[in-house]
Short mmCIF file of C-alpha atoms in Angstrom, two decimals:
data_model
loop_
_atom_site.label_atom_id
_atom_site.label_comp_id
_atom_site.label_asym_id
_atom_site.label_seq_id
_atom_site.Cartn_x
_atom_site.Cartn_y
_atom_site.Cartn_z
CA UNK N 266 145.51 -125.35 105.73
CA UNK N 267 146.82 -125.41 102.34
CA UNK N 268 144.38 -128.23 101.06
CA UNK N 269 141.24 -126.69 103.22
CA UNK N 270 142.64 -123.16 101.24
CA UNK N 271 141.42 -125.72 97.84
CA UNK N 272 139.09 -126.98 99.17
CA UNK N 273 137.14 -123.45 100.02
CA UNK N 274 137.36 -122.77 96.44
CA UNK N 275 136.14 -126.55 95.01
CA UNK N 276 133.40 -126.69 97.21
CA UNK N 277 130.60 -124.17 97.40
CA UNK N 278 129.29 -125.33 100.92
CA UNK N 279 132.74 -124.48 102.27
CA UNK N 280 132.98 -121.51 100.04
CA UNK N 281 129.84 -119.85 101.50
CA UNK N 282 130.83 -121.10 105.30
CA UNK N 283 134.05 -119.55 104.78
CA UNK N 284 132.44 -116.10 103.37
CA UNK N 285 129.92 -116.31 106.51
CA UNK N 286 132.74 -116.24 108.36
CA UNK N 287 134.15 -113.09 107.47
CA UNK N 288 130.55 -111.08 107.18
CA UNK N 289 129.48 -112.33 110.46
CA UNK N 290 133.06 -111.53 112.24
CA UNK N 291 132.43 -108.02 110.65
CA UNK N 292 128.83 -107.50 111.50
CA UNK N 293 129.62 -108.68 115.14
CA UNK N 294 132.54 -106.47 115.39
CA UNK N 295 131.10 -103.60 114.58
CA UNK N 296 127.60 -104.46 116.81
CA UNK N 297 129.94 -105.77 119.33
CA UNK N 298 132.01 -102.58 120.12
CA UNK N 299 128.69 -100.31 120.07
CA UNK N 300 126.83 -103.10 122.67
CA UNK N 301 130.39 -103.59 124.93
CA UNK N 302 130.78 -99.69 124.94
CA UNK N 303 127.25 -99.02 126.61
CA UNK N 304 126.75 -102.39 128.40
CA UNK N 305 124.85 -104.30 126.84
CA UNK N 306 125.63 -107.36 127.38
CA UNK N 307 123.23 -108.66 129.24
CA UNK N 308 120.80 -107.56 126.78
CA UNK N 309 122.32 -108.89 123.95
CA UNK N 310 122.30 -112.34 125.53
CA UNK N 311 118.52 -111.65 126.50
CA UNK N 312 117.83 -110.92 122.36
CA UNK N 313 119.39 -113.52 121.67
CA UNK N 314 117.71 -116.14 123.63
CA UNK N 315 114.19 -114.64 123.17
CA UNK N 316 114.61 -115.16 119.63
CA UNK N 317 114.45 -118.90 120.63
CA UNK N 318 110.40 -118.20 120.92
CA UNK N 319 110.14 -117.14 117.13
CA UNK N 320 112.01 -120.01 115.88
CA UNK N 321 109.32 -122.31 117.79
CA UNK N 322 106.30 -120.67 116.61
CA UNK N 323 108.15 -120.08 112.78
CA UNK N 324 108.43 -124.55 113.37
CA UNK N 325 105.03 -125.16 114.57
CA UNK N 326 103.03 -122.62 111.82
CA UNK N 327 105.38 -124.21 109.52
CA UNK N 328 107.17 -120.41 108.18
CA UNK N 329 110.69 -119.97 108.40
CA UNK N 330 112.42 -120.15 111.27
CA UNK N 331 115.18 -117.31 110.95
CA UNK N 332 111.81 -114.52 109.76
CA UNK N 333 110.23 -115.65 113.26
CA UNK N 334 113.48 -115.34 114.93
CA UNK N 335 113.81 -111.75 113.35
CA UNK N 336 110.17 -110.81 114.03
CA UNK N 337 110.48 -112.13 117.92
CA UNK N 338 114.07 -110.94 118.32
CA UNK N 339 112.84 -107.37 117.07
CA UNK N 340 109.66 -107.08 119.05
CA UNK N 341 112.14 -108.47 122.23
CA UNK N 342 114.36 -105.20 121.67
CA UNK N 343 111.79 -103.10 120.99
CA UNK N 344 110.07 -103.71 123.98
CA UNK N 345 113.13 -103.58 125.82
CA UNK N 346 113.90 -100.15 125.07
CA UNK N 347 110.41 -98.78 125.19
CA UNK N 348 109.64 -99.99 128.76
CA UNK N 349 113.21 -99.14 130.42
CA UNK N 350 113.08 -95.97 128.90
CA UNK N 351 109.90 -95.18 130.55
CA UNK N 352 110.54 -96.52 133.31
CA UNK N 353 108.24 -99.03 133.99
CA UNK N 354 110.43 -101.77 134.33
CA UNK N 355 114.37 -102.00 134.74
CA UNK N 356 116.51 -102.83 131.82
CA UNK N 357 117.85 -105.39 133.40
CA UNK N 358 114.42 -107.50 135.11
CA UNK N 359 112.81 -106.34 131.39
CA UNK N 360 116.02 -108.19 129.54
CA UNK N 361 115.55 -111.27 132.04
CA UNK N 362 111.82 -111.20 131.95
CA UNK N 363 111.92 -111.92 127.48
CA UNK N 364 114.88 -113.97 128.11
CA UNK N 365 113.01 -116.58 129.96
CA UNK N 366 109.97 -116.26 128.25
CA UNK N 367 111.31 -116.51 124.83
CA UNK N 368 113.14 -119.72 125.71
CA UNK N 369 109.86 -121.17 127.34
CA UNK N 370 107.78 -120.11 124.00
CA UNK N 371 110.20 -121.95 121.54
CA UNK N 372 110.82 -125.12 124.01
CA UNK N 373 106.52 -125.21 124.00
CA UNK N 374 106.18 -124.09 120.18
CA UNK N 375 108.54 -126.95 119.35
CA UNK N 376 106.97 -129.54 121.92
CA UNK N 377 103.68 -128.81 120.00
CA UNK N 378 104.97 -129.84 116.47
CA UNK N 379 104.39 -132.71 115.00
CA UNK N 380 107.35 -134.75 113.75
CA UNK N 381 111.43 -134.19 114.88
CA UNK N 382 113.03 -130.94 114.23
CA UNK N 383 115.82 -131.69 112.02
CA UNK N 384 117.56 -128.65 112.60
CA UNK N 385 117.27 -128.00 116.00
CA UNK N 386 120.57 -128.07 117.13
CA UNK N 387 122.12 -126.44 114.15
CA UNK N 388 119.87 -122.61 115.86
CA UNK N 389 121.51 -123.38 119.32
CA UNK N 390 124.92 -124.58 118.38
CA UNK N 391 125.31 -123.35 114.85
CA UNK N 392 126.58 -124.29 111.87
CA UNK N 393 128.49 -122.78 109.34
CA UNK N 394 128.68 -125.13 107.01
CA UNK N 395 124.51 -125.08 106.51
CA UNK N 396 124.70 -121.08 106.12
CA UNK N 397 122.98 -120.44 102.13
CA UNK N 398 123.05 -118.12 99.61
CA UNK N 399 120.28 -116.49 100.68
CA UNK N 400 121.64 -116.33 104.34
CA UNK N 401 124.88 -114.81 102.51
CA UNK N 402 123.15 -111.94 100.70
CA UNK N 403 121.25 -110.81 103.99
CA UNK N 404 124.89 -110.94 105.66
CA UNK N 405 126.27 -108.68 102.92
CA UNK N 406 123.46 -106.48 102.77
CA UNK N 407 123.77 -106.23 106.43
CA UNK N 408 127.49 -105.09 106.56
CA UNK N 409 126.84 -102.67 103.78
CA UNK N 410 124.50 -100.50 105.87
CA UNK N 411 126.72 -100.85 108.74
CA UNK N 412 129.58 -99.67 107.28
CA UNK N 413 127.89 -96.60 106.10
CA UNK N 414 125.71 -96.14 108.59
CA UNK N 415 129.22 -95.63 110.92
CA UNK N 416 130.75 -93.94 108.14
CA UNK N 417 128.26 -91.49 108.14
CA UNK N 418 127.01 -91.28 111.54
CA UNK N 419 130.61 -92.06 113.57
CA UNK N 420 130.36 -88.72 115.82
CA UNK N 421 126.22 -89.37 117.06
CA UNK N 422 126.83 -92.99 117.24
CA UNK N 423 129.99 -93.03 119.56
CA UNK N 424 128.17 -90.16 121.31
CA UNK N 425 125.18 -91.47 122.25
CA UNK N 426 127.00 -95.26 123.37
CA UNK N 427 129.23 -93.21 125.56
CA UNK N 428 126.74 -90.02 127.09
CA UNK N 429 124.08 -90.09 126.15
CA UNK N 430 123.04 -86.44 127.81
CA UNK N 431 125.87 -84.78 126.31
CA UNK N 432 124.68 -86.34 122.78
CA UNK N 433 121.21 -85.26 123.65
CA UNK N 434 122.99 -82.09 124.84
CA UNK N 435 124.14 -81.27 121.23
CA UNK N 436 120.98 -81.66 119.81
CA UNK N 437 121.76 -85.83 118.64
CA UNK N 438 118.82 -88.04 117.77
CA UNK N 439 119.03 -89.81 121.01
CA UNK N 440 116.55 -91.20 121.05
CA UNK N 441 116.18 -92.69 117.13
CA UNK N 442 119.66 -93.98 117.83
CA UNK N 443 119.15 -95.67 120.74
CA UNK N 444 116.33 -97.51 118.72
CA UNK N 445 118.06 -97.93 115.48
CA UNK N 446 120.98 -100.22 117.11
CA UNK N 447 118.63 -102.28 119.18
CA UNK N 448 117.21 -103.28 115.96
CA UNK N 449 120.78 -103.71 114.24
CA UNK N 450 121.51 -105.86 117.64
CA UNK N 451 118.58 -107.96 116.53
CA UNK N 452 118.97 -108.85 112.77
CA UNK N 453 123.01 -108.93 113.55
CA UNK N 454 121.86 -111.54 115.67
CA UNK N 455 119.35 -113.79 114.03
CA UNK N 456 121.44 -113.18 110.90
CA UNK N 457 124.61 -114.47 112.94
CA UNK N 458 122.31 -117.65 114.78
CA UNK N 459 123.86 -120.21 111.66
CA UNK N 460 126.67 -119.03 112.01
CA UNK N 461 127.38 -119.39 116.04
CA UNK N 462 124.32 -120.39 117.53
CA UNK N 463 121.90 -119.02 119.58
CA UNK N 464 124.11 -120.35 123.07
CA UNK N 465 127.80 -119.39 121.63
CA UNK N 466 126.29 -116.36 119.79
CA UNK N 467 127.06 -113.59 122.55
CA UNK N 468 131.18 -115.03 122.15
CA UNK N 469 131.03 -112.92 118.91
CA UNK N 470 129.74 -110.29 119.69
CA UNK N 471 131.82 -109.70 122.99
CA UNK N 472 135.40 -111.20 123.23
CA UNK N 473 136.92 -109.78 119.98
CA UNK N 474 135.60 -106.23 121.14
CA UNK N 475 137.07 -107.07 124.77
CA UNK N 476 140.50 -108.35 122.90
CA UNK N 477 140.58 -105.66 121.02
CA UNK N 478 140.18 -103.39 124.09
CA UNK N 479 143.48 -105.15 125.32
CA UNK N 480 144.84 -103.15 122.03
CA UNK N 481 143.28 -99.65 121.82
CA UNK N 482 141.15 -97.17 123.41
CA UNK N 483 139.97 -95.90 120.07
CA UNK N 484 136.48 -96.54 119.09
CA UNK N 485 136.90 -96.49 115.82
CA UNK N 486 140.35 -98.66 115.76
CA UNK N 487 138.88 -100.51 118.23
CA UNK N 488 136.12 -101.76 116.07
CA UNK N 489 138.27 -102.22 113.40
CA UNK N 490 139.98 -104.77 115.69
CA UNK N 491 137.13 -106.55 116.47
CA UNK N 492 135.69 -107.36 112.89
CA UNK N 493 139.68 -108.68 112.08
CA UNK N 494 139.54 -110.97 115.42
CA UNK N 495 135.68 -112.25 114.85
CA UNK N 496 136.54 -113.03 111.56
CA UNK N 497 139.99 -114.18 111.53
CA UNK N 498 138.69 -116.30 115.34
CA UNK N 499 136.01 -117.94 113.09
CA UNK N 500 138.02 -118.49 110.22
CA UNK N 501 140.43 -120.43 112.31
CA UNK N 502 137.17 -122.37 114.06
CA UNK N 503 135.92 -123.67 110.74
CA UNK N 504 139.54 -124.88 109.86
CA UNK N 505 139.35 -126.63 113.94
CA UNK N 506 136.39 -128.33 112.68
CA UNK N 507 137.61 -129.40 109.12
CA UNK N 508 140.80 -130.86 110.90
CA UNK N 509 139.45 -131.93 113.71
CA UNK N 510 135.73 -132.59 113.38
CA UNK N 511 134.39 -130.59 116.32
CA UNK N 512 132.03 -127.64 116.55
CA UNK N 513 133.45 -124.67 114.21
CA UNK N 514 131.27 -122.31 116.50
CA UNK N 515 132.70 -123.77 119.82
CA UNK N 516 136.06 -123.66 117.84
CA UNK N 517 135.99 -120.41 117.20
CA UNK N 518 135.23 -119.47 120.67
CA UNK N 519 137.91 -121.36 122.27
CA UNK N 520 140.52 -119.40 119.33
CA UNK N 521 139.27 -116.30 120.88
CA UNK N 522 139.44 -117.45 124.47
CA UNK N 523 143.37 -118.67 124.08
CA UNK N 524 144.22 -114.93 121.88
CA UNK N 525 142.93 -113.58 125.04
CA UNK N 526 144.75 -115.22 127.05
CA UNK N 527 147.96 -114.98 124.81
CA UNK N 528 147.64 -111.27 124.73
CA UNK N 529 146.91 -110.70 128.25
CA UNK N 530 149.58 -112.94 129.18
CA UNK N 531 152.29 -110.85 126.53
CA UNK N 532 151.11 -107.49 128.00
CA UNK N 533 151.76 -108.38 131.25
CA UNK N 534 155.40 -109.61 130.35
CA UNK N 535 155.77 -106.02 128.83
CA UNK N 536 154.69 -104.50 132.00
CA UNK N 537 157.05 -106.20 134.19
CA UNK N 538 159.85 -105.33 131.99
CA UNK N 539 159.18 -102.43 132.17
CA UNK N 540 158.79 -101.68 135.54
CA UNK N 541 162.10 -103.52 135.89
CA UNK N 542 163.56 -101.47 133.73
CA UNK N 543 162.15 -98.14 135.08
CA UNK N 544 163.38 -99.73 138.53
CA UNK N 545 167.12 -100.49 137.31
CA UNK N 546 167.52 -97.17 135.72
CA UNK N 547 166.36 -95.01 139.04
#
C-alpha cells in the first residue's frame, strides 16, 4: 500500500488515474443519486450504450471518440426526454430503441473503418490509466458545476426527482430541470467512459447509491455517501489492479459488491440482535 501511494506521486499516469478515480466517484455519486431516485437506471444504461454509436462514427471520420460519444449521448438523452414527455412512445421503449441503435451503429462504423481500432476495448471496459490531463480538466469542471448546481437548486432538483407533479404545483421549472439533468447524465456518462467503460459504468452510477441507501434515506446524506463510496471503490479498484494486474473497473465493481454484501450482513445481524433483545425484555 505504501509503495502504491509513493508511486502515485512518482508516476504521472498513476497520479492521473488516482485523481480520475476521485473525480469520477464524486460525479457519479451526485448524478447517480438522481438517477436512482427517479428510477432512470435503465434509461441511463440506454444512453451509455447509445454513446457507442458516436464512438464508432468518430473512429470512421477520424475525429475524437469522446466528442462523438458526447454528441450521440446528448442527442439520445434529448430524444428520450422529448418523445417520452410528449407521450408518442414510452420511456422504456425509446430507451430500448436507442440502446440497440447506438450499439449497432457503432459496430457498423468500426467495422467499416480501415485498420484496427486499438483503443476500442478501453471504451468498452475502461482503462483509468489512459486518462489524460484534458479528461481530468473536464471531470473537474463537471464536478464543480454539479456541486454548485445542487448547492443552489437542491430543493428544486429533489422535488423534481421524487414528485414532478408537486414540483410543478410549486411553480418550479420541472421541464427545464428534467432536460438539464438528462444532459448532465449524458455528459457524466461520456466523461467517465475511460474510467469504467461502457459495460461497467452503470455500476459506478448505481451501486454506491444503493449502498448509501442502506445507511440513510436522506437525499443529501445519501449523495455524500455515494460520492465517498464511489471514490473509495474506484481507488480500491486501482490498487487491486496495481497489485494483481486485473482491470481496475472490474475490480472497483467487485469492491462495491463486497462492500454491499458486508453492510447488508452487518445490518441483518444488528437487526437480529435487536429483535432478540426486545424478546428477552418482553
